[in-house]
Amino acid sequence: MKGYVFHGPGQSAWEDVPDPGIKEATDAIVRVDAVTICGTDLHILKGDVPEVRPGTVLGHEAVGEIVDVGGDVSTVRPGDRVLVSCITACGRCRYCRESMYGQCRGGGGWILGHLIDGTQAEYVRVPYADLSVHPLPSALDSKDAVLLADIFPTGYEVGVLNGHVRPGDTVAVVGSGPVGLAAIATARLFAPERIVAVDLAAARLEAAKRLGADAVADAREAPEQLVSDLTDGLGADVVVEAVGVPETFELCTRMVRPGGHVANVGVHGKPASLHLEDLWIKNVTITTGLVDTYSTPTLLRMAAAGRLPTGQLVTHTFPPAHMEEAYDVFGRAADTGALKVVLGEEQHEEIVPMGAA
């Protein structure tokens, strides 16, 4: 089969790779029908995630069809259409028992496209399939459903829920990339008084307005002053950091009100200063987190009911063989206007996974 393989910083290719097969009785093999690219994949290609070994197939989000399962898999069977979660869960360790699947100690967590071969391929092996794939409603389109593998659970859980968004709140979201936009869309479910979106790119601020932001601000033009003006000098009740650089984290701590919440979602590659000389007296709560995907079943039901604007985030579609072009378009989002790119909807030549009877 074909897969998109990481060969080291700045080196990757869509090329022939071995067909996956069942290795453990809890595995499933999924034929990939739709896949997307995450900002984390770009970090990997830059060499920012040293745990990813050369030769690894990238990707941790997909929609597809089950073609084979191990003997212990009971919740799905061949022929089922499923969402492959970005997080794998053993279901038995302490963290899984507390629904903290992202911290799984039993061989799960973020492993696809990280520690094992991922989803940017024609087929993928998914460990612990009973908890790591989700059957899909037939009414849910693949290009919409694939956004529920990572960005919507991340924006919702790590941003909105960790930030304790409540009715009547002022919510500021710093970063209007895909995860920031998902945070804006899901924050609206809690009826805040206003949502303020902050970004450098005009196109992303326009997207934020379409998805529910009441006000937008260029990050270069003192957005904290806009938030102060809108709240009579109080500050935002909840600030979501969805960029992952020191400057935006520090901006968030300046925008939050005393007693408010800063929910960090961005993936940080450098240290950020924590100005406790200003914050110690303000009763501010700062949360961090890797998505756990415990909310995925709820989000799937909402998407099937038309309550989530998933399709509005898809700006580009490609056939799988155009993976390198898709990475280029997504990696130059400031020039191309890309939010989410989806690859798929192509007929596959049937293969028999290695190890199948």
C-alpha positions as semicolon CSV with decimal commas, in nm:
position;residue;x (nm);y (nm);z (nm)
1;M;0,000;0,000;0,000
2;K;0,095;0,368;-0,002
3;G;0,165;0,582;0,304
4;Y;0,315;0,921;0,389
5;V;0,647;0,844;0,555
6;F;0,866;1,064;0,776
7;H;1,234;1,019;0,694
8;G;1,380;1,287;0,920
9;P;1,345;1,666;0,959
10;G;1,236;1,815;0,627
11;Q;1,219;1,474;0,458
12;S;0,899;1,286;0,381
13;A;0,732;1,107;0,090
14;W;0,415;0,929;-0,028
15;E;0,557;0,587;-0,103
16;D;0,515;0,210;-0,084
17;V;0,499;0,072;0,271
18;P;0,412;-0,274;0,409
19;D;0,044;-0,359;0,449
20;P;-0,058;-0,357;0,817
21;G;-0,171;-0,675;0,988
22;I;-0,324;-0,781;1,317
23;K;-0,053;-0,793;1,587
24;E;-0,266;-0,812;1,901
25;A;-0,611;-0,956;1,963
26;T;-0,737;-0,604;2,042
27;D;-0,632;-0,459;1,702
28;A;-0,844;-0,353;1,407
29;I;-0,735;-0,283;1,051
30;V;-0,910;0,017;0,894
31;R;-0,922;0,104;0,526
32;V;-0,875;0,480;0,525
33;D;-1,138;0,673;0,329
34;A;-1,065;1,026;0,457
35;V;-0,767;1,169;0,642
36;T;-0,650;1,516;0,738
37;I;-0,327;1,690;0,836
38;C;-0,267;1,837;1,181
39;G;-0,039;2,118;1,289
40;T;0,138;1,857;1,500
41;D;0,237;1,678;1,179
42;L;0,411;1,998;1,069
43;H;0,597;2,006;1,402
44;I;0,712;1,649;1,337
45;L;0,842;1,739;0,991
46;K;1,038;2,028;1,142
47;G;1,205;1,789;1,385
48;D;1,025;1,925;1,692
49;V;0,901;1,580;1,803
50;P;1,214;1,364;1,838
51;E;1,017;1,057;1,952
52;V;0,898;1,007;1,593
53;R;1,144;0,771;1,426
54;P;1,239;0,791;1,058
55;G;1,030;0,541;0,865
56;T;0,707;0,617;1,056
57;V;0,384;0,671;0,863
58;L;0,240;1,002;0,984
59;G;-0,117;1,098;1,076
60;H;-0,353;1,046;1,369
61;E;-0,698;1,134;1,229
62;A;-0,907;0,927;0,987
63;V;-1,244;0,795;0,880
64;G;-1,264;0,453;0,718
65;E;-1,404;0,101;0,709
66;I;-1,308;-0,191;0,930
67;V;-1,158;-0,470;0,717
68;D;-1,023;-0,701;0,989
69;V;-1,032;-0,731;1,369
70;G;-0,851;-0,931;1,635
71;G;-1,027;-1,199;1,834
72;D;-1,087;-0,978;2,140
73;V;-1,256;-0,690;1,953
74;S;-1,628;-0,687;2,029
75;T;-1,769;-0,341;1,947
76;V;-1,693;-0,324;1,572
77;R;-1,667;-0,575;1,290
78;P;-1,558;-0,580;0,926
79;G;-1,775;-0,355;0,714
80;D;-1,838;-0,099;0,988
81;R;-1,767;0,265;0,900
82;V;-1,570;0,425;1,183
83;L;-1,391;0,733;1,307
84;V;-1,031;0,664;1,413
85;S;-0,958;0,873;1,722
86;C;-0,630;1,062;1,757
87;I;-0,600;0,904;2,103
88;T;-0,572;0,531;2,169
89;A;-0,701;0,395;2,501
90;C;-0,620;0,064;2,668
91;G;-0,922;0,107;2,897
92;R;-0,755;-0,060;3,195
93;C;-0,486;0,167;3,339
94;R;-0,553;0,424;3,611
95;Y;-0,577;0,714;3,366
96;C;-0,815;0,535;3,129
97;R;-1,039;0,446;3,424
98;E;-1,056;0,821;3,496
99;S;-1,132;0,899;3,126
100;M;-0,788;1,060;3,090
101;Y;-0,714;0,857;2,778
102;G;-0,447;1,096;2,656
103;Q;-0,231;0,987;2,951
104;C;-0,288;0,612;2,898
105;R;-0,012;0,403;3,058
106;G;-0,114;0,074;2,895
107;G;0,027;0,134;2,549
108;G;-0,217;0,402;2,435
109;G;-0,231;0,781;2,440
110;W;-0,110;0,965;2,131
111;I;0,064;0,682;1,949
112;L;-0,069;0,689;1,589
113;G;0,177;0,873;1,365
114;H;0,393;0,928;1,672
115;L;0,515;0,601;1,822
116;I;0,359;0,365;1,563
117;D;0,250;0,398;1,201
118;G;-0,038;0,639;1,157
119;T;-0,340;0,712;0,943
120;Q;-0,194;0,892;0,640
121;A;-0,198;0,570;0,442
122;E;-0,440;0,346;0,257
123;Y;-0,477;0,119;0,562
124;V;-0,395;0,160;0,932
125;R;-0,368;-0,073;1,229
126;V;-0,552;0,065;1,532
127;P;-0,463;-0,088;1,871
128;Y;-0,732;-0,124;2,140
129;A;-1,002;-0,086;1,879
130;D;-1,296;-0,121;2,119
131;L;-1,218;0,218;2,275
132;S;-1,018;0,380;1,995
133;V;-1,258;0,376;1,700
134;H;-1,616;0,505;1,696
135;P;-1,896;0,375;1,470
136;L;-2,022;0,654;1,245
137;P;-2,383;0,748;1,167
138;S;-2,453;0,695;0,797
139;A;-2,574;1,055;0,766
140;L;-2,235;1,201;0,863
141;D;-2,011;1,285;0,567
142;S;-1,653;1,159;0,589
143;K;-1,490;1,500;0,540
144;D;-1,703;1,638;0,825
145;A;-1,655;1,338;1,052
146;V;-1,274;1,338;1,024
147;L;-1,264;1,675;1,202
148;L;-1,400;1,499;1,510
149;A;-1,090;1,281;1,538
150;D;-0,882;1,560;1,693
151;I;-0,956;1,930;1,649
152;F;-1,312;1,942;1,780
153;P;-1,246;1,728;2,089
154;T;-0,927;1,929;2,151
155;G;-1,092;2,270;2,123
156;Y;-1,389;2,154;2,329
157;E;-1,215;1,960;2,607
158;V;-0,883;2,143;2,648
159;G;-1,020;2,487;2,568
160;V;-1,389;2,521;2,652
161;L;-1,437;2,261;2,925
162;N;-1,100;2,313;3,096
163;G;-1,167;2,687;3,078
164;H;-1,508;2,643;3,247
165;V;-1,696;2,857;2,996
166;R;-2,032;2,958;3,140
167;P;-2,339;3,151;3,020
168;G;-2,272;3,523;3,009
169;D;-1,893;3,492;2,997
170;T;-1,655;3,690;2,784
171;V;-1,435;3,435;2,607
172;A;-1,119;3,534;2,422
173;V;-0,961;3,279;2,186
174;V;-0,604;3,364;2,089
175;G;-0,529;3,183;1,764
176;S;-0,790;3,125;1,494
177;G;-0,638;2,816;1,338
178;P;-0,845;2,497;1,319
179;V;-0,835;2,420;1,694
180;G;-0,904;2,780;1,790
181;L;-1,201;2,785;1,552
182;A;-1,328;2,460;1,703
183;A;-1,303;2,624;2,046
184;I;-1,506;2,920;1,920
185;A;-1,773;2,695;1,771
186;T;-1,808;2,482;2,084
187;A;-1,788;2,776;2,327
188;R;-2,110;2,901;2,168
189;L;-2,286;2,595;2,308
190;F;-2,258;2,755;2,654
191;A;-2,418;3,089;2,560
192;P;-2,133;3,327;2,647
193;E;-2,208;3,697;2,624
194;R;-1,934;3,745;2,367
195;I;-1,645;3,566;2,200
196;V;-1,337;3,760;2,091
197;A;-1,102;3,602;1,836
198;V;-0,738;3,708;1,804
199;D;-0,507;3,621;1,515
200;L;-0,254;3,769;1,273
201;A;-0,428;3,651;0,954
202;A;-0,729;3,842;0,823
203;A;-0,867;3,530;0,652
204;R;-0,868;3,338;0,979
205;L;-1,039;3,624;1,160
206;E;-1,309;3,618;0,891
207;A;-1,347;3,245;0,951
208;A;-1,376;3,314;1,323
209;K;-1,665;3,552;1,256
210;R;-1,841;3,289;1,044
211;L;-1,807;3,037;1,325
212;G;-1,947;3,264;1,594
213;A;-1,691;3,522;1,712
214;D;-1,864;3,848;1,808
215;A;-1,547;4,057;1,779
216;V;-1,205;4,005;1,622
217;A;-0,867;4,163;1,682
218;D;-0,536;4,167;1,501
219;A;-0,277;4,026;1,741
220;R;-0,042;4,315;1,651
221;E;-0,292;4,581;1,760
222;A;-0,319;4,548;2,139
223;P;-0,607;4,298;2,160
224;E;-0,594;4,316;2,539
225;Q;-0,716;4,676;2,510
226;L;-1,017;4,563;2,305
227;V;-1,103;4,302;2,568
228;S;-1,062;4,562;2,842
229;D;-1,291;4,806;2,659
230;L;-1,558;4,539;2,603
231;T;-1,557;4,438;2,969
232;D;-1,534;4,780;3,136
233;G;-1,175;4,710;3,232
234;L;-1,245;4,372;3,393
235;G;-1,086;4,134;3,142
236;A;-1,204;3,808;2,988
237;D;-1,359;3,538;3,203
238;V;-1,192;3,269;2,992
239;V;-0,892;3,299;2,759
240;V;-0,800;3,009;2,533
241;E;-0,441;2,993;2,408
242;A;-0,446;2,812;2,072
243;V;-0,112;2,908;1,916
244;G;0,173;2,767;2,122
245;V;0,434;3,043;2,138
246;P;0,556;3,236;2,445
247;E;0,417;3,570;2,326
248;T;0,060;3,443;2,293
249;F;0,064;3,264;2,628
250;E;0,181;3,581;2,799
251;L;-0,084;3,780;2,610
252;C;-0,349;3,545;2,747
253;T;-0,237;3,603;3,105
254;R;-0,269;3,978;3,049
255;M;-0,622;3,946;2,905
256;V;-0,778;3,732;3,179
257;R;-0,974;3,889;3,463
258;P;-0,903;3,822;3,832
259;G;-1,068;3,492;3,912
260;G;-1,070;3,389;3,548
261;H;-0,931;3,093;3,356
262;V;-0,650;3,060;3,102
263;A;-0,687;2,733;2,910
264;N;-0,369;2,650;2,721
265;V;-0,433;2,437;2,411
266;G;-0,134;2,531;2,194
267;V;0,164;2,298;2,152
268;H;0,465;2,483;2,292
269;G;0,818;2,419;2,174
270;K;0,986;2,688;2,383
271;P;0,963;2,805;2,745
272;A;0,716;3,082;2,827
273;S;0,746;3,323;3,118
274;L;0,490;3,291;3,393
275;H;0,461;3,636;3,547
276;L;0,372;3,534;3,900
277;E;0,472;3,880;4,021
278;D;0,146;3,997;3,854
279;L;-0,066;3,684;3,870
280;W;-0,017;3,562;4,228
281;I;-0,279;3,801;4,364
282;K;-0,539;3,753;4,088
283;N;-0,680;3,407;4,166
284;V;-0,619;3,302;3,807
285;T;-0,649;2,935;3,709
286;I;-0,418;2,811;3,431
287;T;-0,483;2,469;3,277
288;T;-0,288;2,265;3,025
289;G;-0,376;1,940;2,859
290;L;-0,353;1,683;2,585
291;V;-0,695;1,593;2,449
292;D;-0,851;1,281;2,603
293;T;-1,132;1,239;2,344
294;Y;-1,386;1,139;2,611
295;S;-1,625;1,387;2,444
296;T;-1,606;1,226;2,099
297;P;-1,934;1,026;2,125
298;T;-2,119;1,343;2,230
299;L;-1,965;1,547;1,950
300;L;-2,051;1,277;1,697
301;R;-2,416;1,290;1,799
302;M;-2,416;1,668;1,774
303;A;-2,250;1,664;1,433
304;A;-2,501;1,408;1,304
305;A;-2,779;1,639;1,426
306;G;-2,627;1,935;1,240
307;R;-2,525;2,118;1,557
308;L;-2,153;2,151;1,477
309;P;-2,020;2,354;1,180
310;T;-1,755;2,100;1,086
311;G;-1,777;2,147;0,710
312;Q;-1,700;2,518;0,735
313;L;-1,343;2,441;0,839
314;V;-1,258;2,232;0,530
315;T;-1,103;2,464;0,273
316;H;-0,912;2,220;0,049
317;T;-0,963;1,859;-0,062
318;F;-0,716;1,630;-0,239
319;P;-0,689;1,269;-0,352
320;P;-0,452;1,067;-0,131
321;A;-0,178;1,058;-0,395
322;H;-0,151;1,437;-0,364
323;M;-0,037;1,415;0,000
324;E;0,281;1,617;-0,062
325;E;0,083;1,896;-0,229
326;A;-0,166;1,893;0,059
327;Y;0,118;1,932;0,311
328;D;0,255;2,224;0,113
329;V;-0,084;2,399;0,102
330;F;-0,149;2,337;0,472
331;G;0,203;2,439;0,572
332;R;0,166;2,773;0,390
333;A;-0,172;2,855;0,540
334;A;-0,095;3,226;0,563
335;D;-0,059;3,236;0,183
336;T;-0,313;2,970;0,080
337;G;-0,591;3,045;0,330
338;A;-0,598;2,678;0,432
339;L;-0,782;2,584;0,749
340;K;-0,824;2,207;0,720
341;V;-0,726;1,996;0,422
342;V;-0,894;1,658;0,371
343;L;-0,763;1,377;0,153
344;G;-0,968;1,082;0,045
345;E;-1,287;0,973;-0,126
346;E;-1,092;0,750;-0,361
347;Q;-1,160;0,383;-0,441
348;H;-0,904;0,143;-0,294
349;E;-0,773;-0,173;-0,444
350;E;-0,863;-0,446;-0,197
351;I;-0,577;-0,598;-0,001
352;V;-0,573;-0,882;0,246
353;P;-0,398;-0,749;0,561
354;M;-0,102;-0,958;0,671
355;G;-0,214;-1,200;0,938
356;A;-0,575;-1,213;0,816
357;A;-0,721;-1,558;0,764
